[in-house]
PDB file of C-alpha atoms and ligand atoms in Angstrom:
ATOM      1  CA  MET A 358      -9.760   8.085 -14.044  1.00 93.00           C
ATOM      2  CA  THR A 359      -8.449   8.676 -10.409  1.00 97.00           C
ATOM      3  CA  THR A 360      -8.844   6.160  -7.305  1.00 98.00           C
ATOM      4  CA  ALA A 361      -8.174   6.248  -3.938  1.00 98.00           C
ATOM      5  CA  VAL A 362      -8.633   4.459  -1.326  1.00 98.00           C
ATOM      6  CA  CYS A 363     -10.362   5.258   2.445  1.00 98.00           C
ATOM      7  CA  PRO A 364      -9.476   2.200   4.763  1.00 98.00           C
ATOM      8  CA  GLY A 365      -9.649   1.607   8.425  1.00 98.00           C
ATOM      9  CA  SER A 366     -11.414  -0.719  10.706  1.00 98.00           C
ATOM     10  CA  PHE A 367     -14.938   0.845  10.465  1.00 98.00           C
ATOM     11  CA  ASP A 368     -15.825  -1.390  13.832  1.00 98.00           C
ATOM     12  CA  PRO A 369     -18.603  -0.046  12.851  1.00 98.00           C
ATOM     13  CA  ILE A 370     -18.645   2.716   9.984  1.00 98.00           C
ATOM     14  CA  THR A 371     -19.901   5.931  11.564  1.00 98.00           C
ATOM     15  CA  LEU A 372     -21.445   9.261  10.319  1.00 98.00           C
ATOM     16  CA  GLY A 373     -17.518  10.482  10.886  1.00 98.00           C
ATOM     17  CA  HIS A 374     -16.217   8.029   8.315  1.00 98.00           C
ATOM     18  CA  LEU A 375     -19.048   8.824   5.992  1.00 98.00           C
ATOM     19  CA  ASP A 376     -17.836  12.233   5.936  1.00 98.00           C
ATOM     20  CA  VAL A 377     -14.280  11.465   5.208  1.00 98.00           C
ATOM     21  CA  VAL A 378     -15.360   9.392   2.472  1.00 98.00           C
ATOM     22  CA  ARG A 379     -17.480  11.816   0.951  1.00 98.00           C
ATOM     23  CA  ARG A 380     -14.505  14.161   0.967  1.00 98.00           C
ATOM     24  CA  ALA A 381     -12.609  11.906  -0.468  1.00 98.00           C
ATOM     25  CA  ARG A 382     -15.300  11.528  -3.388  1.00 98.00           C
ATOM     26  CA  SER A 383     -15.188  15.110  -4.280  1.00 98.00           C
ATOM     27  CA  MET A 384     -11.297  14.668  -5.303  1.00 98.00           C
ATOM     28  CA  PHE A 385     -10.879  11.392  -6.972  1.00 98.00           C
ATOM     29  CA  ASP A 386     -13.294   9.635  -9.847  1.00 98.00           C
ATOM     30  CA  GLU A 387     -13.628   6.864  -7.209  1.00 98.00           C
ATOM     31  CA  VAL A 388     -13.182   5.851  -4.135  1.00 98.00           C
ATOM     32  CA  VAL A 389     -12.686   1.930  -2.742  1.00 98.00           C
ATOM     33  CA  VAL A 390     -13.445   2.067   1.294  1.00 98.00           C
ATOM     34  CA  GLY A 391     -11.189  -0.637   2.210  1.00 98.00           C
ATOM     35  CA  VAL A 392     -12.463  -2.516   5.317  1.00 98.00           C
ATOM     36  CA  ALA A 393      -9.133  -3.800   7.325  1.00 97.00           C
ATOM     37  CA  SER A 394      -7.742  -5.420  10.492  1.00 92.00           C
ATOM     38  CA  ASN A 395      -6.255  -3.315  13.324  1.00 92.00           C
ATOM     39  CA  SER A 396      -4.053  -5.564  15.023  1.00 92.00           C
ATOM     40  CA  SER A 397      -3.879  -3.244  18.050  1.00 92.00           C
ATOM     41  CA  LYS A 398      -7.543  -3.168  18.450  1.00 93.00           C
ATOM     42  CA  SER A 399      -9.731  -6.401  18.531  1.00 94.00           C
ATOM     43  CA  ALA A 400     -12.771  -5.976  16.555  1.00 96.00           C
ATOM     44  CA  LEU A 401     -16.209  -6.162  17.740  1.00 98.00           C
ATOM     45  CA  LEU A 402     -17.872  -6.822  14.414  1.00 98.00           C
ATOM     46  CA  GLY A 403     -16.556  -9.415  12.143  1.00 97.00           C
ATOM     47  CA  VAL A 404     -15.239  -8.269   8.654  1.00 97.00           C
ATOM     48  CA  GLU A 405     -18.014 -10.020   6.994  1.00 97.00           C
ATOM     49  CA  ASP A 406     -20.592  -7.561   8.719  1.00 98.00           C
ATOM     50  CA  ARG A 407     -18.369  -4.465   9.004  1.00 98.00           C
ATOM     51  CA  VAL A 408     -18.181  -5.091   4.614  1.00 98.00           C
ATOM     52  CA  ARG A 409     -21.806  -5.939   4.645  1.00 98.00           C
ATOM     53  CA  LEU A 410     -22.881  -2.451   7.104  1.00 98.00           C
ATOM     54  CA  ALA A 411     -19.993  -0.230   5.212  1.00 98.00           C
ATOM     55  CA  ARG A 412     -21.708  -1.143   1.543  1.00 98.00           C
ATOM     56  CA  ALA A 413     -24.968  -0.497   2.926  1.00 98.00           C
ATOM     57  CA  ALA A 414     -24.136   2.931   4.023  1.00 98.00           C
ATOM     58  CA  VAL A 415     -22.341   3.978   1.067  1.00 98.00           C
ATOM     59  CA  ALA A 416     -25.467   2.399  -1.026  1.00 98.00           C
ATOM     60  CA  ASP A 417     -26.731   5.992  -2.337  1.00 97.00           C
ATOM     61  CA  LEU A 418     -22.831   7.620  -2.989  1.00 98.00           C
ATOM     62  CA  PRO A 419     -21.828   6.713  -6.578  1.00 98.00           C
ATOM     63  CA  GLY A 420     -18.618   6.033  -7.370  1.00 98.00           C
ATOM     64  CA  VAL A 421     -18.070   4.440  -4.128  1.00 98.00           C
ATOM     65  CA  ARG A 422     -17.556   0.677  -3.414  1.00 98.00           C
ATOM     66  CA  VAL A 423     -16.077  -1.453  -0.398  1.00 98.00           C
ATOM     67  CA  GLU A 424     -13.270  -4.198  -0.367  1.00 98.00           C
ATOM     68  CA  PRO A 425     -12.188  -6.288   2.309  1.00 98.00           C
ATOM     69  CA  VAL A 426      -8.704  -4.995   2.507  1.00 98.00           C
ATOM     70  CA  VAL A 427      -6.354  -9.339   3.320  1.00 96.00           C
ATOM     71  CA  GLY A 428      -2.775  -8.472   4.255  1.00 96.00           C
ATOM     72  CA  LEU A 429      -1.124  -5.357   4.095  1.00 97.00           C
ATOM     73  CA  LEU A 430      -2.994  -2.467   2.836  1.00 98.00           C
ATOM     74  CA  ALA A 431       0.170  -1.127   0.874  1.00 98.00           C
ATOM     75  CA  ASP A 432      -0.739  -4.446  -1.673  1.00 98.00           C
ATOM     76  CA  PHE A 433      -4.058  -3.412  -1.518  1.00 98.00           C
ATOM     77  CA  VAL A 434      -3.476  -0.223  -2.663  1.00 98.00           C
ATOM     78  CA  ARG A 435      -1.659  -0.692  -5.949  1.00 97.00           C
ATOM     79  CA  ALA A 436      -3.945  -3.699  -6.601  1.00 97.00           C
ATOM     80  CA  GLN A 437      -6.687  -1.615  -6.510  1.00 98.00           C
ATOM     81  CA  GLY A 438      -4.620   0.810  -9.131  1.00 97.00           C
ATOM     82  CA  ALA A 439      -5.173   3.433  -6.662  1.00 98.00           C
ATOM     83  CA  VAL A 440      -3.079   6.454  -6.371  1.00 97.00           C
ATOM     84  CA  ALA A 441      -3.391   7.953  -2.655  1.00 98.00           C
ATOM     85  CA  VAL A 442      -4.655   6.634   0.588  1.00 98.00           C
ATOM     86  CA  VAL A 443      -7.469   8.818   2.347  1.00 98.00           C
ATOM     87  CA  LYS A 444      -7.482   9.510   5.940  1.00 98.00           C
ATOM     88  CA  GLY A 445      -9.448  11.748   8.289  1.00 98.00           C
ATOM     89  CA  LEU A 446      -8.287  13.861  11.149  1.00 97.00           C
ATOM     90  CA  ARG A 447     -10.057  14.777  13.960  1.00 96.00           C
ATOM     91  CA  GLY A 448      -6.883  16.307  15.545  1.00 94.00           C
ATOM     92  CA  GLY A 449      -3.245  16.414  16.952  1.00 95.00           C
ATOM     93  CA  ALA A 450      -3.647  12.954  18.216  1.00 95.00           C
ATOM     94  CA  ASP A 451      -5.193  11.768  14.774  1.00 96.00           C
ATOM     95  CA  PHE A 452      -2.031  13.095  13.410  1.00 97.00           C
ATOM     96  CA  ASP A 453       0.225  11.844  15.613  1.00 97.00           C
ATOM     97  CA  ALA A 454      -1.298   7.690  15.313  1.00 96.00           C
ATOM     98  CA  GLU A 455      -1.357   8.643  10.960  1.00 98.00           C
ATOM     99  CA  LEU A 456       1.864   9.747  10.886  1.00 98.00           C
ATOM    100  CA  PRO A 457       3.603   6.870  11.057  1.00 98.00           C
ATOM    101  CA  MET A 458       1.594   4.565   8.742  1.00 98.00           C
ATOM    102  CA  ALA A 459       1.650   7.402   6.286  1.00 98.00           C
ATOM    103  CA  LEU A 460       5.481   6.813   6.157  1.00 98.00           C
ATOM    104  CA  MET A 461       5.172   3.261   6.189  1.00 98.00           C
ATOM    105  CA  ASN A 462       2.851   2.697   3.383  1.00 98.00           C
ATOM    106  CA  ARG A 463       4.874   4.874   1.173  1.00 98.00           C
ATOM    107  CA  HIS A 464       7.769   3.329   2.333  1.00 98.00           C
ATOM    108  CA  LEU A 465       6.308  -0.346   1.033  1.00 97.00           C
ATOM    109  CA  SER A 466       4.620   0.530  -2.012  1.00 95.00           C
ATOM    110  CA  GLY A 467       5.250   4.373  -2.993  1.00 97.00           C
ATOM    111  CA  VAL A 468       1.462   5.541  -2.100  1.00 97.00           C
ATOM    112  CA  GLU A 469       0.974   9.215  -0.674  1.00 98.00           C
ATOM    113  CA  THR A 470      -1.594   9.857   2.188  1.00 98.00           C
ATOM    114  CA  VAL A 471      -3.834  12.792   1.388  1.00 98.00           C
ATOM    115  CA  PHE A 472      -5.287  13.726   4.932  1.00 98.00           C
ATOM    116  CA  VAL A 473      -8.943  15.294   5.123  1.00 98.00           C
ATOM    117  CA  VAL A 474     -10.310  17.539   7.993  1.00 97.00           C
ATOM    118  CA  GLY A 475     -13.075  16.223   8.697  1.00 94.00           C
ATOM    119  CA  ASP A 476     -16.509  17.876   9.840  1.00 97.00           C
ATOM    120  CA  PRO A 477     -16.208  19.310  13.256  1.00 97.00           C
ATOM    121  CA  ALA A 478     -19.800  18.866  13.841  1.00 98.00           C
ATOM    122  CA  LEU A 479     -18.835  14.883  13.438  1.00 98.00           C
ATOM    123  CA  ALA A 480     -15.268  14.982  15.505  1.00 97.00           C
ATOM    124  CA  HIS A 481     -16.231  13.573  18.647  1.00 97.00           C
ATOM    125  CA  ILE A 482     -17.443  10.450  16.482  1.00 98.00           C
ATOM    126  CA  ALA A 483     -14.982   7.301  16.892  1.00 98.00           C
ATOM    127  CA  SER A 484     -16.575   3.423  16.542  1.00 98.00           C
ATOM    128  CA  SER A 485     -14.713   2.503  20.256  1.00 97.00           C
ATOM    129  CA  LEU A 486     -17.277   5.057  21.760  1.00 98.00           C
ATOM    130  CA  VAL A 487     -20.102   4.648  19.449  1.00 98.00           C
ATOM    131  CA  LYS A 488     -19.574   0.957  21.516  1.00 98.00           C
ATOM    132  CA  ASP A 489     -18.705   2.366  24.653  1.00 98.00           C
ATOM    133  CA  VAL A 490     -22.453   4.351  24.017  1.00 98.00           C
ATOM    134  CA  ALA A 491     -24.498   1.601  23.602  1.00 97.00           C
ATOM    135  CA  ARG A 492     -22.843  -0.736  25.577  1.00 97.00           C
ATOM    136  CA  PHE A 493     -24.361   1.053  28.669  1.00 96.00           C
ATOM    137  CA  GLY A 494     -27.396   1.713  26.680  1.00 95.00           C
ATOM    138  CA  GLY A 495     -26.804   5.370  25.028  1.00 96.00           C
ATOM    139  CA  ALA A 496     -28.394   6.113  22.375  1.00 96.00           C
ATOM    140  CA  VAL A 497     -26.353   5.907  19.214  1.00 97.00           C
ATOM    141  CA  GLU A 498     -28.932   6.612  16.426  1.00 96.00           C
ATOM    142  CA  ASP A 499     -27.250  10.314  15.526  1.00 97.00           C
ATOM    143  CA  LEU A 500     -23.514   8.877  15.505  1.00 98.00           C
ATOM    144  CA  VAL A 501     -24.339   5.766  12.709  1.00 98.00           C
ATOM    145  CA  PRO A 502     -26.754   4.792  10.102  1.00 97.00           C
ATOM    146  CA  PRO A 503     -29.507   2.791  11.786  1.00 95.00           C
ATOM    147  CA  ALA A 504     -28.807  -0.215  10.542  1.00 97.00           C
ATOM    148  CA  VAL A 505     -25.153   0.222  12.175  1.00 98.00           C
ATOM    149  CA  ALA A 506     -26.862   1.264  15.425  1.00 97.00           C
ATOM    150  CA  HIS A 507     -29.008  -2.187  15.094  1.00 97.00           C
ATOM    151  CA  ALA A 508     -25.922  -4.549  14.555  1.00 97.00           C
ATOM    152  CA  VAL A 509     -23.910  -2.746  17.231  1.00 98.00           C
ATOM    153  CA  ARG A 510     -26.670  -3.466  20.028  1.00 97.00           C
ATOM    154  CA  GLU A 511     -27.020  -7.079  18.758  1.00 97.00           C
ATOM    155  CA  ALA A 512     -23.247  -7.443  19.080  1.00 98.00           C
ATOM    156  CA  LEU A 513     -23.059  -6.503  22.586  1.00 97.00           C
ATOM    157  CA  GLY A 514     -26.192  -8.152  23.046  1.00 96.00           C
ATOM    158  CA  VAL A 515     -28.228  -4.873  24.864  1.00 94.00           C
ATOM    159  CA  ARG A 516     -31.792  -3.778  24.023  1.00 82.00           C
ATOM    160  CA  PRO A 517     -32.190  -0.477  22.283  1.00 75.00           C
ATOM    161  CA  ALA A 518     -31.854   2.861  24.461  1.00 67.00           C
TER     162      ALA A 518
HETATM  163  N1  COD B1294     -13.926  12.500  11.697  1.00 70.60           N
HETATM  164  C1  COD B1294     -12.809  12.455  10.973  1.00 70.60           C
HETATM  165  N2  COD B1294     -11.933  11.092  10.558  1.00 70.60           N
HETATM  166  C2  COD B1294     -12.708   9.992  10.888  1.00 70.60           C
HETATM  167  C3  COD B1294     -13.677  10.019  12.224  1.00 70.60           C
HETATM  168  C4  COD B1294     -14.236  11.736  12.649  1.00 70.60           C
HETATM  169  N3  COD B1294     -15.641  11.417  13.114  1.00 70.60           N
HETATM  170  N4  COD B1294     -13.249   8.854  13.034  1.00 70.60           N
HETATM  171  C5  COD B1294     -12.834   8.129  11.937  1.00 70.60           C
HETATM  172  N5  COD B1294     -12.005   9.102  11.312  1.00 70.60           N
HETATM  173  C6  COD B1294     -10.922   8.884  10.228  1.00 70.60           C
HETATM  174  C7  COD B1294      -9.734   8.440  11.507  1.00 70.60           C
HETATM  175  O1  COD B1294      -8.771   8.867  11.683  1.00 70.60           O
HETATM  176  C8  COD B1294      -8.976   6.710  10.370  1.00 70.60           C
HETATM  177  O2  COD B1294      -8.437   7.801   9.906  1.00 70.60           O
HETATM  178  C9  COD B1294      -9.768   6.747   9.659  1.00 70.60           C
HETATM  179  O3  COD B1294     -10.819   7.616   9.485  1.00 70.60           O
HETATM  180  C10 COD B1294     -10.476   4.989  10.131  1.00 70.60           C
HETATM  181  O4  COD B1294     -10.635   4.992  11.433  1.00 70.60           O
HETATM  182  P1  COD B1294     -10.914   3.392  11.988  1.00 70.60           P
HETATM  183  O5  COD B1294     -10.576   3.620  13.361  1.00 70.60           O
HETATM  184  O6  COD B1294     -11.690   2.779  11.317  1.00 70.60           O
HETATM  185  O7  COD B1294      -9.611   2.912  11.896  1.00 70.60           O
HETATM  186  P2  COD B1294      -8.207   2.362  11.830  1.00 70.60           P
HETATM  187  O8  COD B1294      -7.840   3.444  12.232  1.00 70.60           O
HETATM  188  O9  COD B1294      -8.384   1.364  13.323  1.00 70.60           O
HETATM  189  O10 COD B1294      -7.686   2.200  10.565  1.00 70.60           O
HETATM  190  C11 COD B1294      -5.989   1.226  10.965  1.00 70.60           C
HETATM  191  C12 COD B1294      -6.087   0.409   9.354  1.00 70.60           C
HETATM  192  C13 COD B1294      -7.055  -0.567   9.327  1.00 70.60           C
HETATM  193  C14 COD B1294      -5.969   1.187   8.356  1.00 70.60           C
HETATM  194  C15 COD B1294      -4.630   0.108   9.546  1.00 70.60           C
HETATM  195  O11 COD B1294      -4.376  -0.543  10.804  1.00 70.60           O
HETATM  196  C16 COD B1294      -4.230  -1.108   8.556  1.00 70.60           C
HETATM  197  O12 COD B1294      -3.452  -0.490   7.156  1.00 70.60           O
HETATM  198  N6  COD B1294      -4.154  -2.094   8.280  1.00 70.60           N
HETATM  199  C17 COD B1294      -4.284  -3.198   7.829  1.00 70.60           C
HETATM  200  C18 COD B1294      -2.427  -4.112   7.514  1.00 70.60           C
HETATM  201  C19 COD B1294      -1.341  -2.972   7.283  1.00 70.60           C
HETATM  202  O13 COD B1294      -1.157  -2.535   6.600  1.00 70.60           O
HETATM  203  N7  COD B1294      -0.508  -2.797   8.600  1.00 70.60           N
HETATM  204  C20 COD B1294       0.694  -2.116   8.440  1.00 70.60           C
HETATM  205  C21 COD B1294      -0.212  -0.340   8.722  1.00 70.60           C
HETATM  206  S1  COD B1294       1.298   0.638   7.918  1.00 70.60           S
END
């Protein structure tokens, strides 16, 4: 059985992330969604909430589970017995950000990173923009699962659009 890890901050998980998870699952027998910390971002949602929301979002996807990543992703990938990290690309900026991480993870544990091109219809979806739209009263229901929209508004202290 081949396992891959789909890592991210998932602050919060979006329909764009879920598209990448589905594409990863079409290539690997099992996908572990790894909810990690990005030291260059400050998270709105705590890791427990991000894991809970991600678990609910993938509940209907067989062969997909969600785990928190404590420490280095490279160590997590090894501990899961995974053969690859799968990341999604929306465009060149994503590739520029992802390449150094892919090289570092390979340096640390020998793990390969597989890049998948996401659905262009979802390329405008980023967790940061979801939070910004919600913060200023916009609707995010077509960008994230319903429970996520609710949790983001609650964390931001804003009313539904
Ligand atoms: N369409 C396609 N792909 C998408 C979309 C979309 N609409 N939205 C997001 N993605 C992709 C991103 O390009 C990325 O590949 C992935 O989804 C996750 O995105 P985010 O924003 O949730 O997560 P990041 O980029 O903040 O994740 C960075 C990590 C948390 C994975 C990284 O910091 C990490 O590995 N941290 C653990 C500690 C560690 O090992 N650090 C050293 C790293 S070399």
